[in-house]
PDB file of C-alpha atoms and ligand atoms in Angstrom:
ATOM      1  CA  UNK A   5      82.772  87.084 187.556  1.00  0.00           C
ATOM      2  CA  UNK A   6      82.109  86.944 184.088  1.00  0.00           C
ATOM      3  CA  UNK A   7      78.340  87.475 183.218  1.00  0.00           C
ATOM      4  CA  UNK A   8      78.428  87.700 179.285  1.00  0.00           C
ATOM      5  CA  UNK A   9      81.077  86.153 177.184  1.00  0.00           C
ATOM      6  CA  UNK A  10      81.218  86.776 173.562  1.00  0.00           C
ATOM      7  CA  UNK A  11      83.569  84.386 171.352  1.00  0.00           C
ATOM      8  CA  UNK A  12      84.741  84.562 167.895  1.00  0.00           C
ATOM      9  CA  UNK A  13      81.530  86.423 166.864  1.00  0.00           C
ATOM     10  CA  UNK A  14      81.098  86.798 163.152  1.00  0.00           C
ATOM     11  CA  UNK A  15      78.490  88.827 161.251  1.00  0.00           C
ATOM     12  CA  UNK A  16      78.065  89.027 157.528  1.00  0.00           C
ATOM     13  CA  UNK A  17      75.884  90.915 155.228  1.00  0.00           C
ATOM     14  CA  UNK A  18      76.465  89.215 152.101  1.00  0.00           C
ATOM     15  CA  UNK A  19      80.051  89.504 151.263  1.00  0.00           C
ATOM     16  CA  UNK A  20      80.600  92.200 153.487  1.00  0.00           C
ATOM     17  CA  UNK A  21      82.090  90.902 156.944  1.00  0.00           C
ATOM     18  CA  UNK A  22      81.284  93.523 159.441  1.00  0.00           C
ATOM     19  CA  UNK A  23      82.311  91.504 162.633  1.00  0.00           C
ATOM     20  CA  UNK A  24      85.404  89.552 162.047  1.00  0.00           C
ATOM     21  CA  UNK A  25      85.972  87.365 165.293  1.00  0.00           C
ATOM     22  CA  UNK A  26      84.892  89.548 168.119  1.00  0.00           C
ATOM     23  CA  UNK A  27      86.256  88.424 171.506  1.00  0.00           C
ATOM     24  CA  UNK A  28      84.670  90.121 174.467  1.00  0.00           C
ATOM     25  CA  UNK A  29      83.300  89.593 177.990  1.00  0.00           C
ATOM     26  CA  UNK A  30      81.173  91.450 180.357  1.00  0.00           C
ATOM     27  CA  UNK A  31      81.568  91.330 184.130  1.00  0.00           C
ATOM     28  CA  UNK A  32      78.432  91.675 186.396  1.00  0.00           C
ATOM     29  CA  UNK A  33      77.944  95.253 187.265  1.00  0.00           C
ATOM     30  CA  UNK A  34      80.693  96.409 184.782  1.00  0.00           C
ATOM     31  CA  UNK A  35      80.279  99.140 182.237  1.00  0.00           C
ATOM     32  CA  UNK A  36      82.016  98.501 178.979  1.00  0.00           C
ATOM     33  CA  UNK A  37      81.917 101.362 176.185  1.00  0.00           C
ATOM     34  CA  UNK A  38      82.507 100.719 172.655  1.00  0.00           C
ATOM     35  CA  UNK A  39      84.098 103.071 170.803  1.00  0.00           C
ATOM     36  CA  UNK A  40      85.341 103.283 167.090  1.00  0.00           C
ATOM     37  CA  UNK A  41      84.833 105.078 163.932  1.00  0.00           C
ATOM     38  CA  UNK A  42      81.524 105.111 161.809  1.00  0.00           C
ATOM     39  CA  UNK A  43      80.706 101.886 160.270  1.00  0.00           C
ATOM     40  CA  UNK A  44      83.339  99.871 162.423  1.00  0.00           C
ATOM     41  CA  UNK A  45      80.510  97.674 163.704  1.00  0.00           C
ATOM     42  CA  UNK A  46      79.477  98.723 166.860  1.00  0.00           C
ATOM     43  CA  UNK A  47      75.881  98.743 166.381  1.00  0.00           C
ATOM     44  CA  UNK A  48      75.926  95.348 164.741  1.00  0.00           C
ATOM     45  CA  UNK A  49      77.839  94.033 167.921  1.00  0.00           C
ATOM     46  CA  UNK A  50      74.916  95.075 170.136  1.00  0.00           C
ATOM     47  CA  UNK A  51      72.262  93.834 167.780  1.00  0.00           C
ATOM     48  CA  UNK A  52      73.947  90.238 167.312  1.00  0.00           C
ATOM     49  CA  UNK A  53      73.735  90.208 171.141  1.00  0.00           C
ATOM     50  CA  UNK A  54      70.054  90.501 171.574  1.00  0.00           C
ATOM     51  CA  UNK A  55      69.388  88.585 168.379  1.00  0.00           C
ATOM     52  CA  UNK A  56      68.294  91.355 166.394  1.00  0.00           C
ATOM     53  CA  UNK A  57      70.822  90.077 163.791  1.00  0.00           C
ATOM     54  CA  UNK A  58      71.536  86.814 163.069  1.00  0.00           C
ATOM     55  CA  UNK A  59      75.246  85.881 163.548  1.00  0.00           C
ATOM     56  CA  UNK A  60      77.231  83.557 161.067  1.00  0.00           C
ATOM     57  CA  UNK A  61      79.781  82.384 163.650  1.00  0.00           C
ATOM     58  CA  UNK A  62      80.845  82.475 167.292  1.00  0.00           C
ATOM     59  CA  UNK A  63      79.070  82.144 170.762  1.00  0.00           C
ATOM     60  CA  UNK A  64      77.327  84.286 173.128  1.00  0.00           C
ATOM     61  CA  UNK A  65      76.828  82.972 176.554  1.00  0.00           C
ATOM     62  CA  UNK A  66      75.505  84.203 179.563  1.00  0.00           C
ATOM     63  CA  UNK A  67      76.648  82.805 183.100  1.00  0.00           C
ATOM     64  CA  UNK A  68      73.887  80.580 184.711  1.00  0.00           C
ATOM     65  CA  UNK A  69      71.777  80.951 181.203  1.00  0.00           C
ATOM     66  CA  UNK A  70      74.105  79.175 178.597  1.00  0.00           C
ATOM     67  CA  UNK A  71      74.387  80.096 174.961  1.00  0.00           C
ATOM     68  CA  UNK A  72      71.812  82.383 173.264  1.00  0.00           C
ATOM     69  CA  UNK A  73      69.740  80.928 170.580  1.00  0.00           C
ATOM     70  CA  UNK A  74      70.564  77.427 171.884  1.00  0.00           C
ATOM     71  CA  UNK A  75      69.987  76.625 175.583  1.00  0.00           C
ATOM     72  CA  UNK A  76      67.840  79.963 175.390  1.00  0.00           C
ATOM     73  CA  UNK A  77      65.652  81.282 172.911  1.00  0.00           C
ATOM     74  CA  UNK A  78      66.272  84.426 171.263  1.00  0.00           C
ATOM     75  CA  UNK A  79      62.646  85.595 172.722  1.00  0.00           C
ATOM     76  CA  UNK A  80      64.025  84.916 176.124  1.00  0.00           C
ATOM     77  CA  UNK A  81      67.319  86.708 175.571  1.00  0.00           C
ATOM     78  CA  UNK A  82      65.232  89.838 174.842  1.00  0.00           C
ATOM     79  CA  UNK A  83      63.921  89.512 178.486  1.00  0.00           C
ATOM     80  CA  UNK A  84      67.354  89.318 179.897  1.00  0.00           C
ATOM     81  CA  UNK A  85      69.293  91.750 177.772  1.00  0.00           C
ATOM     82  CA  UNK A  86      67.280  95.227 177.393  1.00  0.00           C
ATOM     83  CA  UNK A  87      68.219  97.400 174.668  1.00  0.00           C
ATOM     84  CA  UNK A  88      67.724 101.373 174.201  1.00  0.00           C
ATOM     85  CA  UNK A  89      67.941 102.872 170.442  1.00  0.00           C
ATOM     86  CA  UNK A  90      68.651 106.215 168.851  1.00  0.00           C
ATOM     87  CA  UNK A  91      65.251 106.766 168.026  1.00  0.00           C
ATOM     88  CA  UNK A  92      63.502 105.726 171.018  1.00  0.00           C
ATOM     89  CA  UNK A  93      61.201 103.274 169.316  1.00  0.00           C
ATOM     90  CA  UNK A  94      57.992 104.066 171.504  1.00  0.00           C
ATOM     91  CA  UNK A  95      54.513 103.140 169.858  1.00  0.00           C
ATOM     92  CA  UNK A  96      52.958 106.167 169.030  1.00  0.00           C
ATOM     93  CA  UNK A  97      49.431 105.239 169.435  1.00  0.00           C
ATOM     94  CA  UNK A  98      49.968 104.258 173.156  1.00  0.00           C
ATOM     95  CA  UNK A  99      50.303 106.223 176.118  1.00  0.00           C
ATOM     96  CA  UNK A 100      53.595 106.097 178.222  1.00  0.00           C
ATOM     97  CA  UNK A 101      52.413 103.531 180.773  1.00  0.00           C
ATOM     98  CA  UNK A 102      50.929 101.446 177.964  1.00  0.00           C
ATOM     99  CA  UNK A 103      54.143 101.429 176.384  1.00  0.00           C
ATOM    100  CA  UNK A 104      55.995 100.646 179.382  1.00  0.00           C
ATOM    101  CA  UNK A 105      53.590  97.804 180.411  1.00  0.00           C
ATOM    102  CA  UNK A 106      53.569  95.996 177.166  1.00  0.00           C
ATOM    103  CA  UNK A 107      56.429  93.661 177.673  1.00  0.00           C
ATOM    104  CA  UNK A 108      55.824  93.098 180.986  1.00  0.00           C
ATOM    105  CA  UNK A 109      52.037  92.211 180.624  1.00  0.00           C
ATOM    106  CA  UNK A 110      52.021  90.613 177.043  1.00  0.00           C
ATOM    107  CA  UNK A 111      55.621  88.964 177.386  1.00  0.00           C
ATOM    108  CA  UNK A 112      55.939  87.969 180.796  1.00  0.00           C
ATOM    109  CA  UNK A 113      52.491  87.753 181.689  1.00  0.00           C
ATOM    110  CA  UNK A 114      52.920  89.661 184.963  1.00  0.00           C
ATOM    111  CA  UNK A 115      49.936  91.085 186.981  1.00  0.00           C
ATOM    112  CA  UNK A 116      49.084  94.742 186.098  1.00  0.00           C
ATOM    113  CA  UNK A 117      49.017  95.912 189.785  1.00  0.00           C
ATOM    114  CA  UNK A 118      52.676  94.476 190.394  1.00  0.00           C
ATOM    115  CA  UNK A 119      54.087  95.686 186.970  1.00  0.00           C
ATOM    116  CA  UNK A 120      52.245  99.110 187.279  1.00  0.00           C
ATOM    117  CA  UNK A 121      53.705  99.784 190.465  1.00  0.00           C
ATOM    118  CA  UNK A 122      57.257  99.171 189.336  1.00  0.00           C
ATOM    119  CA  UNK A 123      56.442 101.412 186.398  1.00  0.00           C
ATOM    120  CA  UNK A 124      55.760 104.010 188.648  1.00  0.00           C
ATOM    121  CA  UNK A 125      58.972 103.689 190.305  1.00  0.00           C
ATOM    122  CA  UNK A 126      60.790 103.570 187.243  1.00  0.00           C
ATOM    123  CA  UNK A 127      59.117 106.724 185.987  1.00  0.00           C
ATOM    124  CA  UNK A 128      60.148 108.424 189.368  1.00  0.00           C
ATOM    125  CA  UNK A 129      63.571 107.354 188.960  1.00  0.00           C
ATOM    126  CA  UNK A 130      63.673 108.950 185.339  1.00  0.00           C
ATOM    127  CA  UNK A 131      61.699 112.296 186.608  1.00  0.00           C
ATOM    128  CA  UNK A 132      58.606 111.646 184.389  1.00  0.00           C
ATOM    129  CA  UNK A 133      56.032 110.288 186.738  1.00  0.00           C
ATOM    130  CA  UNK A 134      53.711 113.094 185.463  1.00  0.00           C
ATOM    131  CA  UNK A 135      54.029 112.096 182.183  1.00  0.00           C
ATOM    132  CA  UNK A 136      52.584 108.778 182.781  1.00  0.00           C
ATOM    133  CA  UNK A 137      49.488 109.105 180.771  1.00  0.00           C
ATOM    134  CA  UNK A 138      50.785 111.272 177.977  1.00  0.00           C
ATOM    135  CA  UNK A 139      51.530 110.283 174.157  1.00  0.00           C
ATOM    136  CA  UNK A 140      54.838 110.264 172.777  1.00  0.00           C
ATOM    137  CA  UNK A 141      54.042 113.253 170.631  1.00  0.00           C
ATOM    138  CA  UNK A 142      53.402 115.194 173.701  1.00  0.00           C
ATOM    139  CA  UNK A 143      57.261 114.789 174.947  1.00  0.00           C
ATOM    140  CA  UNK A 144      60.566 116.208 174.000  1.00  0.00           C
ATOM    141  CA  UNK A 145      62.989 113.776 172.560  1.00  0.00           C
ATOM    142  CA  UNK A 146      64.911 113.602 175.985  1.00  0.00           C
ATOM    143  CA  UNK A 147      61.904 112.682 177.853  1.00  0.00           C
ATOM    144  CA  UNK A 148      60.984 110.047 175.050  1.00  0.00           C
ATOM    145  CA  UNK A 149      64.389 108.524 175.515  1.00  0.00           C
ATOM    146  CA  UNK A 150      64.018 108.377 179.387  1.00  0.00           C
ATOM    147  CA  UNK A 151      60.638 106.555 178.750  1.00  0.00           C
ATOM    148  CA  UNK A 152      62.458 104.086 176.334  1.00  0.00           C
ATOM    149  CA  UNK A 153      65.098 103.614 179.101  1.00  0.00           C
ATOM    150  CA  UNK A 154      62.154 102.882 181.987  1.00  0.00           C
ATOM    151  CA  UNK A 155      60.315 100.831 179.415  1.00  0.00           C
ATOM    152  CA  UNK A 156      63.442  98.478 178.966  1.00  0.00           C
ATOM    153  CA  UNK A 157      64.070  98.439 182.707  1.00  0.00           C
ATOM    154  CA  UNK A 158      60.561  97.293 183.536  1.00  0.00           C
ATOM    155  CA  UNK A 159      61.289  93.961 181.902  1.00  0.00           C
ATOM    156  CA  UNK A 160      63.947  93.270 184.711  1.00  0.00           C
ATOM    157  CA  UNK A 161      67.075  92.757 182.328  1.00  0.00           C
ATOM    158  CA  UNK A 162      70.331  91.715 183.804  1.00  0.00           C
ATOM    159  CA  UNK A 163      72.098  93.559 181.097  1.00  0.00           C
ATOM    160  CA  UNK A 164      71.285  96.613 179.014  1.00  0.00           C
ATOM    161  CA  UNK A 165      72.407  97.641 175.776  1.00  0.00           C
ATOM    162  CA  UNK A 166      72.633 101.507 174.673  1.00  0.00           C
ATOM    163  CA  UNK A 167      72.882 102.170 171.035  1.00  0.00           C
ATOM    164  CA  UNK A 168      73.822 105.937 170.542  1.00  0.00           C
ATOM    165  CA  UNK A 169      70.847 106.892 172.739  1.00  0.00           C
ATOM    166  CA  UNK A 170      71.832 110.631 172.281  1.00  0.00           C
ATOM    167  CA  UNK A 171      72.553 110.882 168.759  1.00  0.00           C
ATOM    168  CA  UNK A 172      69.185 112.163 167.848  1.00  0.00           C
ATOM    169  CA  UNK A 173      68.691 114.653 170.832  1.00  0.00           C
ATOM    170  CA  UNK A 174      69.311 118.315 170.788  1.00  0.00           C
ATOM    171  CA  UNK A 175      72.211 119.346 172.751  1.00  0.00           C
ATOM    172  CA  UNK A 176      70.289 120.584 175.699  1.00  0.00           C
ATOM    173  CA  UNK A 177      68.710 117.131 176.155  1.00  0.00           C
ATOM    174  CA  UNK A 178      71.851 114.920 176.232  1.00  0.00           C
ATOM    175  CA  UNK A 179      72.672 115.435 179.706  1.00  0.00           C
ATOM    176  CA  UNK A 180      69.255 114.586 181.093  1.00  0.00           C
ATOM    177  CA  UNK A 181      69.379 111.317 179.397  1.00  0.00           C
ATOM    178  CA  UNK A 182      72.899 110.397 180.139  1.00  0.00           C
ATOM    179  CA  UNK A 183      72.472 111.475 183.913  1.00  0.00           C
ATOM    180  CA  UNK A 184      70.057 108.329 183.813  1.00  0.00           C
ATOM    181  CA  UNK A 185      72.443 106.138 182.641  1.00  0.00           C
ATOM    182  CA  UNK A 186      75.315 107.243 185.092  1.00  0.00           C
ATOM    183  CA  UNK A 187      72.955 106.611 187.769  1.00  0.00           C
ATOM    184  CA  UNK A 188      72.254 103.033 186.677  1.00  0.00           C
ATOM    185  CA  UNK A 189      75.990 102.633 186.432  1.00  0.00           C
ATOM    186  CA  UNK A 190      76.157 103.877 190.147  1.00  0.00           C
ATOM    187  CA  UNK A 191      73.518 101.389 191.071  1.00  0.00           C
ATOM    188  CA  UNK A 192      75.443  98.455 189.477  1.00  0.00           C
ATOM    189  CA  UNK A 193      73.515  97.590 186.289  1.00  0.00           C
ATOM    190  CA  UNK A 194      75.629  95.626 183.838  1.00  0.00           C
ATOM    191  CA  UNK A 195      75.985  97.728 180.431  1.00  0.00           C
ATOM    192  CA  UNK A 196      77.248  97.923 177.108  1.00  0.00           C
ATOM    193  CA  UNK A 197      77.120 101.341 175.676  1.00  0.00           C
ATOM    194  CA  UNK A 198      77.874 102.704 172.254  1.00  0.00           C
ATOM    195  CA  UNK A 199      78.327 106.428 172.154  1.00  0.00           C
ATOM    196  CA  UNK A 200      79.948 109.355 170.403  1.00  0.00           C
ATOM    197  CA  UNK A 201      79.675 111.487 173.870  1.00  0.00           C
ATOM    198  CA  UNK A 202      83.618 111.273 174.741  1.00  0.00           C
ATOM    199  CA  UNK A 203      83.097 113.067 177.948  1.00  0.00           C
ATOM    200  CA  UNK A 204      80.342 110.863 179.125  1.00  0.00           C
ATOM    201  CA  UNK A 205      82.274 107.363 178.121  1.00  0.00           C
ATOM    202  CA  UNK A 206      85.330 108.755 179.898  1.00  0.00           C
ATOM    203  CA  UNK A 207      82.868 109.119 183.105  1.00  0.00           C
ATOM    204  CA  UNK A 208      80.681 106.056 182.975  1.00  0.00           C
ATOM    205  CA  UNK A 209      83.170 103.426 181.436  1.00  0.00           C
ATOM    206  CA  UNK A 210      84.763 100.493 183.435  1.00  0.00           C
ATOM    207  CA  UNK A 211      86.361  99.121 180.516  1.00  0.00           C
ATOM    208  CA  UNK A 212      86.658 100.463 176.885  1.00  0.00           C
ATOM    209  CA  UNK A 213      87.084  98.687 173.526  1.00  0.00           C
ATOM    210  CA  UNK A 214      88.142 100.421 170.706  1.00  0.00           C
ATOM    211  CA  UNK A 215      86.821  98.851 167.388  1.00  0.00           C
ATOM    212  CA  UNK A 216      88.144  99.283 163.626  1.00  0.00           C
ATOM    213  CA  UNK A 217      86.643  97.709 160.736  1.00  0.00           C
ATOM    214  CA  UNK A 218      85.081  94.469 162.431  1.00  0.00           C
ATOM    215  CA  UNK A 219      87.895  93.951 164.967  1.00  0.00           C
ATOM    216  CA  UNK A 220      88.613  95.121 168.599  1.00  0.00           C
ATOM    217  CA  UNK A 221      92.030  96.764 168.037  1.00  0.00           C
ATOM    218  CA  UNK A 222      92.433  98.224 171.721  1.00  0.00           C
ATOM    219  CA  UNK A 223      91.015  97.714 175.248  1.00  0.00           C
ATOM    220  CA  UNK A 224      91.398  99.598 178.278  1.00  0.00           C
ATOM    221  CA  UNK A 225      90.313  98.977 181.899  1.00  0.00           C
ATOM    222  CA  UNK A 226      91.625 102.669 182.506  1.00  0.00           C
ATOM    223  CA  UNK A 227      89.340 104.979 180.645  1.00  0.00           C
ATOM    224  CA  UNK A 228      91.571 107.880 181.516  1.00  0.00           C
ATOM    225  CA  UNK A 229      94.618 106.296 180.156  1.00  0.00           C
ATOM    226  CA  UNK A 230      92.990 105.384 176.991  1.00  0.00           C
ATOM    227  CA  UNK A 231      91.660 108.895 176.496  1.00  0.00           C
ATOM    228  CA  UNK A 232      95.182 110.778 177.338  1.00  0.00           C
ATOM    229  CA  UNK A 233      97.628 107.994 175.797  1.00  0.00           C
ATOM    230  CA  UNK A 234      95.809 105.522 173.356  1.00  0.00           C
ATOM    231  CA  UNK A 235      97.825 102.932 172.574  1.00  0.00           C
ATOM    232  CA  UNK A 236      97.002 102.687 168.502  1.00  0.00           C
ATOM    233  CA  UNK A 237      97.481 105.119 166.031  1.00  0.00           C
ATOM    234  CA  UNK A 238      93.785 104.551 164.779  1.00  0.00           C
ATOM    235  CA  UNK A 239      92.572 105.361 168.308  1.00  0.00           C
ATOM    236  CA  UNK A 240      94.598 108.631 168.360  1.00  0.00           C
ATOM    237  CA  UNK A 241      93.190 109.523 164.922  1.00  0.00           C
ATOM    238  CA  UNK A 242      89.764 108.936 166.236  1.00  0.00           C
ATOM    239  CA  UNK A 243      89.984 110.624 169.496  1.00  0.00           C
ATOM    240  CA  UNK A 244      91.576 113.802 167.700  1.00  0.00           C
ATOM    241  CA  UNK A 245      88.837 114.156 165.510  1.00  0.00           C
ATOM    242  CA  UNK A 246      86.295 114.095 168.293  1.00  0.00           C
ATOM    243  CA  UNK A 247      85.058 117.080 169.719  1.00  0.00           C
ATOM    244  CA  UNK A 248      85.057 116.921 173.742  1.00  0.00           C
TER     245      UNK A 248
HETATM  246  N1  LIG B  30      71.039  95.640 157.545  1.00  0.00           N
HETATM  247  C1  LIG B  30      72.280  95.837 157.091  1.00  0.00           C
HETATM  248  N2  LIG B  30      72.577  95.384 155.891  1.00  0.00           N
HETATM  249  C2  LIG B  30      73.693  95.534 154.978  1.00  0.00           C
HETATM  250  N3  LIG B  30      74.868  96.397 155.491  1.00  0.00           N
HETATM  251  C3  LIG B  30      74.796  96.808 156.861  1.00  0.00           C
HETATM  252  C4  LIG B  30      73.579  96.734 157.558  1.00  0.00           C
HETATM  253  N4  LIG B  30      73.328  97.237 158.815  1.00  0.00           N
HETATM  254  C5  LIG B  30      74.798  97.609 158.724  1.00  0.00           C
HETATM  255  N5  LIG B  30      75.612  97.269 157.788  1.00  0.00           N
HETATM  256  C6  LIG B  30      76.797  97.419 157.478  1.00  0.00           C
HETATM  257  O1  LIG B  30      77.645  96.921 158.472  1.00  0.00           O
HETATM  258  C7  LIG B  30      78.785  97.860 158.824  1.00  0.00           C
HETATM  259  C8  LIG B  30      78.705  98.336 160.368  1.00  0.00           C
HETATM  260  O2  LIG B  30      77.530  98.933 160.613  1.00  0.00           O
HETATM  261  P1  LIG B  30      77.143  99.587 162.195  1.00  0.00           P
HETATM  262  O3  LIG B  30      76.387  99.986 162.170  1.00  0.00           O
HETATM  263  O4  LIG B  30      77.343  98.310 162.953  1.00  0.00           O
HETATM  264  O5  LIG B  30      78.428 100.273 162.503  1.00  0.00           O
HETATM  265  P2  LIG B  30      78.671 101.526 163.729  1.00  0.00           P
HETATM  266  O6  LIG B  30      80.015 101.367 164.041  1.00  0.00           O
HETATM  267  O7  LIG B  30      77.619 100.980 164.487  1.00  0.00           O
HETATM  268  O8  LIG B  30      78.630 102.802 162.846  1.00  0.00           O
HETATM  269  P3  LIG B  30      77.892 104.203 163.302  1.00  0.00           P
HETATM  270  O9  LIG B  30      78.854 104.734 164.557  1.00  0.00           O
HETATM  271  O10 LIG B  30      78.000 105.016 162.044  1.00  0.00           O
HETATM  272  O11 LIG B  30      76.573 103.880 163.923  1.00  0.00           O
HETATM  273  C9  LIG B  30      78.470  99.169 157.718  1.00  0.00           C
HETATM  274  O12 LIG B  30      79.623  99.164 156.763  1.00  0.00           O
HETATM  275  C10 LIG B  30      77.280  99.134 157.454  1.00  0.00           C
HETATM  276  O13 LIG B  30      77.164  99.509 156.124  1.00  0.00           O
END
């Protein structure tokens, strides 16, 4: 079953066309990993999906919801599609619990008791319930990133987007964050993941797309095959350069 459908997506920055007609679909419960060399448009693709960037062409639709930006406002899209960034983007002046509850209370207008009960469960799930009243400055990078994931999940998104969420972390903290994502995958969350962690990509992906200069040039539903026998010269060169 198709859940998200992206057709002929075009994104330009001035004269620079960064996405040159991207066609990609995500099924319910699927984990799609986006790989490709620096600057090929991976982050831009994620940012267009949840409306952080305005696209110049193409369509983004979700089954049962309609076209993003038309049938459903971009504000609503942000509830359906959660995103986690490289730099956590937590509010420094707010405690962990206030960071997590901001969206559920202010945007979704939910009752505090109900939202807080869910936040507690999510904090438990990411192993940080004891940090509920801590401030971001009191947390390690890995902890901040796990809180950012819990915050996104507390909006009950149907899809999660992860944009290089371990890129800013010290190596010893990468694992604790990736384990949270692996767990989400096991529990059937639909996700699109941009990562430079090749071992993780191979483990978590149901499907891999490989981008180059604004195009998808290779797609594989068999991650092991992609990593052992990439079909294109560009993907081979990319994998050869990666350390994994
Ligand atoms: N706000 C912006 N204004 C102008 N150009 C931009 C902007 N954001 C991205 N670009 C350009 O778009 C291209 C694609 O960038 P993007 O960040 O999507 O690449 P990426 O594949 O995610 O790279 P990386 O792996 O290095 O994060 C790059 O050439 C970049 O310079």
